[in-house]
Coordinates of C-alpha atoms and ligand atoms in Angstrom, one line a residue:
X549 CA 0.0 0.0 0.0
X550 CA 1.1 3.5 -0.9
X551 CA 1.3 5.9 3.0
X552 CA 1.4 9.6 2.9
X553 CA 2.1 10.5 6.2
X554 CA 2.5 14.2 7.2
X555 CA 4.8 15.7 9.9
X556 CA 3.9 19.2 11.4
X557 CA 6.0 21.8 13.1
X558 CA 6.4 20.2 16.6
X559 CA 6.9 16.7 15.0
X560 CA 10.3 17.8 13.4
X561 CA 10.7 20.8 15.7
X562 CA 14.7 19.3 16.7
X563 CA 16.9 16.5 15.3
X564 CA 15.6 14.1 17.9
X565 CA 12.0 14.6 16.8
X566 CA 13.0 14.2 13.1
X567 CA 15.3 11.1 14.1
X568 CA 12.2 9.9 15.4
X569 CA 10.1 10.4 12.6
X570 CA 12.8 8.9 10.7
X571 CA 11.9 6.1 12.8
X572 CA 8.1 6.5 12.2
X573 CA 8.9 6.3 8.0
X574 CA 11.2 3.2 8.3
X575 CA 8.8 1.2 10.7
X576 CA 6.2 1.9 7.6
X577 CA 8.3 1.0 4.8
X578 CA 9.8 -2.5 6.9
X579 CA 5.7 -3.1 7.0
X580 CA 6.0 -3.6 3.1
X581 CA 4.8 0.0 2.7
X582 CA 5.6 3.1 -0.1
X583 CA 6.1 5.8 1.9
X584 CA 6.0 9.4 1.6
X585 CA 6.8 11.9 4.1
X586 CA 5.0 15.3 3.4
X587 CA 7.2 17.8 5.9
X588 CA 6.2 21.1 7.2
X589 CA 9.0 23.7 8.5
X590 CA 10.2 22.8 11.9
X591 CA 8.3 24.4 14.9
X592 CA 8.7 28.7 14.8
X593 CA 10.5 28.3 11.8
X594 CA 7.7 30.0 9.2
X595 CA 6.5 32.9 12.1
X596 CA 10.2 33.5 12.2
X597 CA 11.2 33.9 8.3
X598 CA 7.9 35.9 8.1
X599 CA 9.0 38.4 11.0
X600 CA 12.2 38.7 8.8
X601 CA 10.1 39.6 5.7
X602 CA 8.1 42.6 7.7
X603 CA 11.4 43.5 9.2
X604 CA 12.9 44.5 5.9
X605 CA 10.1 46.0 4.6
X606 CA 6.8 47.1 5.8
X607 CA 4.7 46.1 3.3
X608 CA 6.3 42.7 1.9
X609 CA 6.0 41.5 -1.9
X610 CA 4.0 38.3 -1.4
X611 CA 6.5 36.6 -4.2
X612 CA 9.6 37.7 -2.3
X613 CA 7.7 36.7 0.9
X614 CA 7.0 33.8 -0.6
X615 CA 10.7 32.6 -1.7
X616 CA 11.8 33.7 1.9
X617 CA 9.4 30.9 4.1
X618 CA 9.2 28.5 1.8
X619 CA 12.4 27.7 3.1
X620 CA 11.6 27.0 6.4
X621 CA 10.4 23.4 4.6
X622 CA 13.4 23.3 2.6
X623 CA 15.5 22.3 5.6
X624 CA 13.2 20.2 7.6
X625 CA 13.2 17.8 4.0
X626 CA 16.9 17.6 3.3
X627 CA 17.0 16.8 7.8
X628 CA 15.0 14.3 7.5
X629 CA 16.2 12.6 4.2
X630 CA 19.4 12.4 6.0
X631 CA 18.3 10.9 9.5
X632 CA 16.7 8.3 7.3
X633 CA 19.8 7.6 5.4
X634 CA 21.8 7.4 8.7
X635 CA 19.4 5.4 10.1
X636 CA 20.5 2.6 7.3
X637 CA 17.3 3.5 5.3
X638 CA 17.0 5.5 1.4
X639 CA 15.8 8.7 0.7
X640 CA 15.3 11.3 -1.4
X641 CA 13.8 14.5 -0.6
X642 CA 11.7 16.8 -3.3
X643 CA 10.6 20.7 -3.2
X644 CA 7.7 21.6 -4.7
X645 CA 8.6 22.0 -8.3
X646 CA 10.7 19.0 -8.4
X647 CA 7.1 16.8 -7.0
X648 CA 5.9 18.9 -9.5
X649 CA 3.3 20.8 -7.5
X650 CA 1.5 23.1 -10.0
X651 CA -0.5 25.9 -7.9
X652 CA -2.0 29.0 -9.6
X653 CA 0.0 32.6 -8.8
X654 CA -1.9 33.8 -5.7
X655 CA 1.1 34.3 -3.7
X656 CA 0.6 33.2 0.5
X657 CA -2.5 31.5 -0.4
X658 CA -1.6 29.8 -3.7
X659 CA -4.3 26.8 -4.5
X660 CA -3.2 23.5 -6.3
X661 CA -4.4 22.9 -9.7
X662 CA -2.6 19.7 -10.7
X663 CA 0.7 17.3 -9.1
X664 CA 2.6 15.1 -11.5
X665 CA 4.2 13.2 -9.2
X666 CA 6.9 11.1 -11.5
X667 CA 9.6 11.5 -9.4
X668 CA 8.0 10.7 -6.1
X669 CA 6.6 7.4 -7.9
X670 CA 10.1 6.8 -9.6
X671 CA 11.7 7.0 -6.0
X672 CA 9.1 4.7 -4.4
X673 CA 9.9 2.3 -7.4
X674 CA 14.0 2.2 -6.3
X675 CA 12.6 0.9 -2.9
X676 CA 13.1 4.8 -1.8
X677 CA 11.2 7.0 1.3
X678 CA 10.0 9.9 -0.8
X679 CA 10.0 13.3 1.8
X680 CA 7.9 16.1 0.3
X681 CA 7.9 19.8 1.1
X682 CA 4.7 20.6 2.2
X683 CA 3.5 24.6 1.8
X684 CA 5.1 25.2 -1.4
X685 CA 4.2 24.6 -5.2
X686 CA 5.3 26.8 -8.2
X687 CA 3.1 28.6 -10.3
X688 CA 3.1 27.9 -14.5
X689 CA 5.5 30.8 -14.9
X690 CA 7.9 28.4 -12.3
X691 CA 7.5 31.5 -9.6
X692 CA 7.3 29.5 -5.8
X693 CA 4.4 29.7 -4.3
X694 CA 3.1 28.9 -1.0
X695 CA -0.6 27.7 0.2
X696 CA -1.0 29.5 3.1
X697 CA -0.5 29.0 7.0
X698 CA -1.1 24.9 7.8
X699 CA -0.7 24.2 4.1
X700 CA 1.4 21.2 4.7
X701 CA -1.9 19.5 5.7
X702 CA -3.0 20.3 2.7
X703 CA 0.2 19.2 0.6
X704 CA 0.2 15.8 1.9
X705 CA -3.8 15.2 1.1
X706 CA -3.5 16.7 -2.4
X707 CA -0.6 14.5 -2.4
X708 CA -2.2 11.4 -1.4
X709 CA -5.4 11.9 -4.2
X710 CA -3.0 12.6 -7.0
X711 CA -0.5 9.2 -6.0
X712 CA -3.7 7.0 -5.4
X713 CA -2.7 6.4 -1.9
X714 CA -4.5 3.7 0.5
X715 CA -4.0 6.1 3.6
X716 CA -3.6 9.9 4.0
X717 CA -1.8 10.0 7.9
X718 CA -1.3 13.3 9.4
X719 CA 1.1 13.3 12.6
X720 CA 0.0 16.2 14.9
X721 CA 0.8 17.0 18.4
X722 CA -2.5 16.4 19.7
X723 CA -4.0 12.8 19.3
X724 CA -7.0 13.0 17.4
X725 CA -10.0 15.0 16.8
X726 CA -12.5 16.1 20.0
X727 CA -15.8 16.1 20.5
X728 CA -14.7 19.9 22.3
X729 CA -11.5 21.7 23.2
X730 CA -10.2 19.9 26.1
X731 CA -8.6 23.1 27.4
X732 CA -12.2 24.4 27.4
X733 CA -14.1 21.3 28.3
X734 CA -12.1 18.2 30.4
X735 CA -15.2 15.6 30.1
X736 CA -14.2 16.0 25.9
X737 CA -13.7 12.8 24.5
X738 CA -11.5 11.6 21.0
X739 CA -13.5 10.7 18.2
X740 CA -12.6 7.4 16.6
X741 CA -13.9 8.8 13.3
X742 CA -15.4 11.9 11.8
X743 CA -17.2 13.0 8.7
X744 CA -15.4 15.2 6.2
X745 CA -19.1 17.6 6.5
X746 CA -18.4 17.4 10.7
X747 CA -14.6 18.2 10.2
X748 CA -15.4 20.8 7.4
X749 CA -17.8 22.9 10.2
X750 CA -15.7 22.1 13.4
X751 CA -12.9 23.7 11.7
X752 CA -14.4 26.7 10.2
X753 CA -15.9 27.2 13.7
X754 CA -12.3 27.1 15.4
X755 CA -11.4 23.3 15.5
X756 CA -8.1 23.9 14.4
X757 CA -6.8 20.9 13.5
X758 CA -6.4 20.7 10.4
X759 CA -6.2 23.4 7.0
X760 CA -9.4 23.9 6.0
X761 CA -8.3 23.6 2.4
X762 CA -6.9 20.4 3.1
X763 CA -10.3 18.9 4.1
X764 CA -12.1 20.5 1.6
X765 CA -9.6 18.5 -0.6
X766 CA -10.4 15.3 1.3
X767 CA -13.7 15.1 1.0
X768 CA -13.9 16.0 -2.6
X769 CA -11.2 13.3 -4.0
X770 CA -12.6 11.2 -1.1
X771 CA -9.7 11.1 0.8
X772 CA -9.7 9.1 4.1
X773 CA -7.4 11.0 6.3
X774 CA -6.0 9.6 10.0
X775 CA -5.0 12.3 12.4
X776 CA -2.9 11.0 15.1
X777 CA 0.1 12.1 17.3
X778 CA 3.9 11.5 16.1
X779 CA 4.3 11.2 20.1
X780 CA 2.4 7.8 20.6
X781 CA 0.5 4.9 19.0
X782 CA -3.2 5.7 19.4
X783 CA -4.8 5.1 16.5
X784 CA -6.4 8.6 16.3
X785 CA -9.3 10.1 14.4
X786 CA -9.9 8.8 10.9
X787 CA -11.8 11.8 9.0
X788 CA -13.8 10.1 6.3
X789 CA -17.0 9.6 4.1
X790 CA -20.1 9.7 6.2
X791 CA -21.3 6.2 7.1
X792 CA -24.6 5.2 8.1
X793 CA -23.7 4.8 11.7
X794 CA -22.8 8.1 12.2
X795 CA -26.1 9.2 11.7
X796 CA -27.5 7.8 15.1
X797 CA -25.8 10.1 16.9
X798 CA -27.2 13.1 16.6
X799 CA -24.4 15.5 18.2
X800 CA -20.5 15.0 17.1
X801 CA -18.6 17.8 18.8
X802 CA -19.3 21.2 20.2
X803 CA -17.0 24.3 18.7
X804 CA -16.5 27.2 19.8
X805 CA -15.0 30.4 17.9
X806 CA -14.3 33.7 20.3
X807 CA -13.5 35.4 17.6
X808 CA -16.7 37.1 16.6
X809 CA -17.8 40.8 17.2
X810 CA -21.5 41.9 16.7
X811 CA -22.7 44.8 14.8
X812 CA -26.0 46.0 15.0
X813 CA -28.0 48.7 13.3
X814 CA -31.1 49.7 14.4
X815 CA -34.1 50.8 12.6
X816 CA -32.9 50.2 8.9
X817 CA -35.2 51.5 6.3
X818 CA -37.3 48.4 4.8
X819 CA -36.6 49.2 0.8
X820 CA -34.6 47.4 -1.8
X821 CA -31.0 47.3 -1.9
X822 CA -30.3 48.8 2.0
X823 CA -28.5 45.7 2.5
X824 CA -26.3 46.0 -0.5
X825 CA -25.5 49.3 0.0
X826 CA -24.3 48.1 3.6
X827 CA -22.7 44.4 2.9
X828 CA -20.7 45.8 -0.4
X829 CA -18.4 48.7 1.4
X830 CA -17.8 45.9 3.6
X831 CA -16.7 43.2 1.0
X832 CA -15.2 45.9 -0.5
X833 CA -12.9 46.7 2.3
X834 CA -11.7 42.7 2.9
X835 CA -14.4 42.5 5.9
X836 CA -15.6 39.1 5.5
X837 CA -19.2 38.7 7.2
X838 CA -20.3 35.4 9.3
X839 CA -23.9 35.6 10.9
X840 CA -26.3 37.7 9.5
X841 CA -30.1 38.7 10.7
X842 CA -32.6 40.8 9.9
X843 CA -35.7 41.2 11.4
X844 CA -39.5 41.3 10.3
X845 CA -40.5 44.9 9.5
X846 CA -42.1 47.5 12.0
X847 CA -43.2 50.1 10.1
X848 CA -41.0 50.5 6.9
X849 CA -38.2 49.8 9.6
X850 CA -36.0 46.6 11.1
X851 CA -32.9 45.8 13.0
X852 CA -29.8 44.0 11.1
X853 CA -27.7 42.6 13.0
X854 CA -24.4 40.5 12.1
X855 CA -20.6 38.9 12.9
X856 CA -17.2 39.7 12.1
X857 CA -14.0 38.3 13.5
X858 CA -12.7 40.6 15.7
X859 CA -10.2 42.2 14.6
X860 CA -12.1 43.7 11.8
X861 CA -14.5 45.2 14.3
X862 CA -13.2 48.6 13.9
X863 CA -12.3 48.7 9.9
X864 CA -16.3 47.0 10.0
X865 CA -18.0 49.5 12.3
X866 CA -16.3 52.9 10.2
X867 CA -17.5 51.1 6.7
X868 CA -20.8 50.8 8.0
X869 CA -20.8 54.3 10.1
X870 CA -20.7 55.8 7.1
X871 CA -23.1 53.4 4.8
X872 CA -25.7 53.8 8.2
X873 CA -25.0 57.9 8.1
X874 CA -26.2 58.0 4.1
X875 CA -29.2 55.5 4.8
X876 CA -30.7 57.4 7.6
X877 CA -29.8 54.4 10.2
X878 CA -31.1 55.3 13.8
X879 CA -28.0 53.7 15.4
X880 CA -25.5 51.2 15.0
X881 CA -24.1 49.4 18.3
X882 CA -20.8 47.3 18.4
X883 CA -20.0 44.2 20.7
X884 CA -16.5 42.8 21.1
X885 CA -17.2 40.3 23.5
X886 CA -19.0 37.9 22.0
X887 CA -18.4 34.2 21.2
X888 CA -20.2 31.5 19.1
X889 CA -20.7 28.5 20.3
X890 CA -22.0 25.6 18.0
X891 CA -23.6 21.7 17.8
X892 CA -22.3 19.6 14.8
X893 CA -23.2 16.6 13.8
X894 CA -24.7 14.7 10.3
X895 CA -27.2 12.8 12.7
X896 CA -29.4 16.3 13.0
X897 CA -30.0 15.3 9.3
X898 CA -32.6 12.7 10.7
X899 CA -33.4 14.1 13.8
X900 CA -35.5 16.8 15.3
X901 CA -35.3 19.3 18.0
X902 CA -32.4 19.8 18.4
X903 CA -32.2 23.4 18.2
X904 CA -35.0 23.7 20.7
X905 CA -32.6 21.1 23.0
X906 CA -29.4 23.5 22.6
X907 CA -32.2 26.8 23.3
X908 CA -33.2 24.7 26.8
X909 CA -29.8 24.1 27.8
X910 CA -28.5 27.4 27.6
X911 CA -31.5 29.1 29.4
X912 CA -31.1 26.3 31.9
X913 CA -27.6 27.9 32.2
X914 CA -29.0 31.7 32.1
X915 CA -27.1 32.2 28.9
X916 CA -28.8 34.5 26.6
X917 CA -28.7 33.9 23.2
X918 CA -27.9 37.0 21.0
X919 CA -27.9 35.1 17.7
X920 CA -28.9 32.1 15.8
X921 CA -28.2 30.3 12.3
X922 CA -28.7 26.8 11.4
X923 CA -27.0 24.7 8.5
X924 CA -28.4 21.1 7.7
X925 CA -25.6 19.7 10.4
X926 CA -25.3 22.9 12.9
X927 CA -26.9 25.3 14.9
X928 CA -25.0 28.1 15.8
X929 CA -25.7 30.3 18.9
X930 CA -24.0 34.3 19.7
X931 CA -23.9 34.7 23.5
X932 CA -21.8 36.8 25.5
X933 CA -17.9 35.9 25.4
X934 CA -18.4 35.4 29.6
X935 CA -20.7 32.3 29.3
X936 CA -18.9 31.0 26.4
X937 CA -17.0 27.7 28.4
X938 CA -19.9 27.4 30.3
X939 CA -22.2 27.0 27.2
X940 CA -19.3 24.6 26.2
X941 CA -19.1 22.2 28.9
X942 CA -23.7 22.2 29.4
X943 CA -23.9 21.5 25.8
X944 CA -21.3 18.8 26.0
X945 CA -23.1 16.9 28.8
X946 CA -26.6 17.4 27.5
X947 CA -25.7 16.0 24.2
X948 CA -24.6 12.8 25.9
X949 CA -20.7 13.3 24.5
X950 CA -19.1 13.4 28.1
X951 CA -16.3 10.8 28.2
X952 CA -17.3 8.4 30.7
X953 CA -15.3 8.8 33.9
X954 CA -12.3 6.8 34.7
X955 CA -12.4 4.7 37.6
X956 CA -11.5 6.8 40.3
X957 CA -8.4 3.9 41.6
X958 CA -7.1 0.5 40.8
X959 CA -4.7 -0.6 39.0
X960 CA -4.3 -1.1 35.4
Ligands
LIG1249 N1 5.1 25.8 7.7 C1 3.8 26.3 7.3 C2 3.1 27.1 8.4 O1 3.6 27.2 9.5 C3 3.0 25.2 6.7 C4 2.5 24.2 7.7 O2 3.1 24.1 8.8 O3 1.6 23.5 7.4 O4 2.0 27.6 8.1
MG1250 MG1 -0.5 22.4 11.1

């Protein structure tokens, strides 16, 4: 079987952690394996190269940026072909344009349009360990390009759909996928599998474990990817198609994003194109918009109300001031403390109520909600930033996904 495994930051982030994932290849290969090691920069490296970039000049060329961190993965390739070799093993590292990784020319957040991948299988052929740069393709003019922060993850799926690989493994420092952050919520629990849909809203929602992109990519070559830790055996999370047993339960994980900021404006004029004339300053000035409301009519007049992350509260709130001023808004009111909290899950697919569950649950806690959307597998809820844990942790027990306590003593 053909293995893509991918390394992060902290998993190469010193020579004993790449001797180590050395290790981690061989053991694969002496299973009867192909390998191939997609490998991000080592821990800091990027932020560091990119300080260096805003150091030199305030406003970077994204191309000249570009050239500068992709070499953060550069290094952590050529280490690890060579704790490979000294391990007794062969290997042969590739950048980017020698996989060939073909990407279109949006410099920082290039996207991958097609991988040849003739010299990755020609290396696997000669009995070879094949370690990849992740983060970096080259555009059809041969200009590097990069794919953004966490594009490794992203490398190494691509990667995997374009070689026809039986398994897509990417080695984190955390050990799988939770049902909520641990830091946030200790009764969260591992998931032993995921769907791509689940994976695709706990990310977007602050889930951060893997690029976004890269699960996008997943799902659409159908893709199954493992996420495990480089630090131990557990088999980890294995993100995939959604099966028909996933659908009994109705409630996979609870996210929670505390970067959101409300704007509301009260008493909008009820005519045609008022909410163009607000929403296009604002796409216009790179404010992109989450949540949005508007409410039934009172007399030629409703409240709109909707998210931003929060650190384009202010640039958001002077785009509309102005928009507001010219439409005769009565007021517009800003909150930076707000948080979304949402329930995930493909089971709410075949199962009602519940939203009005979730509503119950965070009265019960005295949480009021400022704000609600829905999708076909979440239901989103604004509160105050202050409640946000505790919305967290009552959601998590009422949707049954507490991890069941440990006995308290005894031996193992
Ligand atoms: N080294 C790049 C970053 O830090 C890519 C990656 O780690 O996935 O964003
Ligand atoms: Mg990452």
């Amino acid at each position: 079987m053909l293995v893509v495994q991918k390394y992060g930051g902290t998993s190469v982030g010193d020579l004993d952690r790449i001797r180590r994932v050395a290790r981690r290849c061989l053991a694969a290969r002496a299973e009867g394996h192909d390998v191939v090691a997609v490998v991000s920069a080592m821990a800091g490296e990027t932020n560091r190269l990119l300080a260096l970039t805003h150091a030199i000049h305030a406003d970077p060329d994204a191309r000249e940026q570009d050239v500068v961190v992709a070499t953060g993965e550069q290094v952590s390739v050529g280490l690890l072909a060579l704790a490979i070799q000294a391990a007794g093993g062969s290997a042969v590292s590739f950048l980017g344009h020698q996989v060939k990784i073909v990407t279109d020319s949006a410099f920082a957040r290039a996207r991958i349009q097609s991988i040849e991948g003739e010299r990755i299988r020609a290396a696997l052929g000669q009995g070879a360990i094949a370690v990849v740069a992740g983060f970096q393709g080259t555009d059809e003019h041969g200009n590097l390009t990069t794919l953004g922060r966490g594009g490794s993850d992203t490398t190494a799926v691509a990667v995997a759909a374009a070689l026809g690989a039986g398994a897509c493994e990417i080695y984190t420092d955390v050990d799988g996928v939770y049902t909520a952050d641990p830091n946030v919520c200790p009764a969260a629990r591992k998931l032993d599998r995921i769907a791509y849909e689940e994976m695709l809203e706990l990310a977007s929602v602050g889930a951060k474990v893997l690029q976004i992109r890269s699960v996008e990519f997943a799902m659409k070559y159908r893709v199954p990817v493992r996420v495990r830790s480089s630090f131990s055996d557990d088999p980890g999370t294995l993100v995939c198609a959604e099966e028909d047993s996933m659908e009994s339960v109705v409630v996979s994980g609870i996210a929670l994003d505390r970067n959101e900021a409300k704007i509301a404006l009260r008493s909008v004029p009820d005519v045609p194109g008022v909410a163009g004339r607000i929403f296009t300053p604002l796409a216009e000035a790179n404010v992109v918009v989450d949540m949005i409301v508007q409410n039934v009519s009172r007399g030629r007049r409703q409240d709109l109300t909707f998210t931003v992350a929060r650190a384009d509260l202010a640039r958001a709130a002077a785009v509309v001031g102005a928009a507001a001023g010219a439409l005769g808004v009565r007021g517009v009111d800003t909150d930076g403390k707000v948080a979304k909290v949402s329930v995930v899950g493909v089971g709410m697919r075949n199962h009602s109520g519940v939203a009005a569950r979730m509503f119950q649950v965070l009265a019960a806690e005295g949480i009021n909600i400022l704000l609600i959307s829905t999708s076909e597998i979440k239901i989103s809820c604004v509160i105050h930033e202050k409640y946000a844990e505790l919305a967290v942790r009552a959601l998590h027990t009422a949707f049954g996904l507490d991890r069941a306590e440990p006995a308290a003593r005894g031996g193992a």
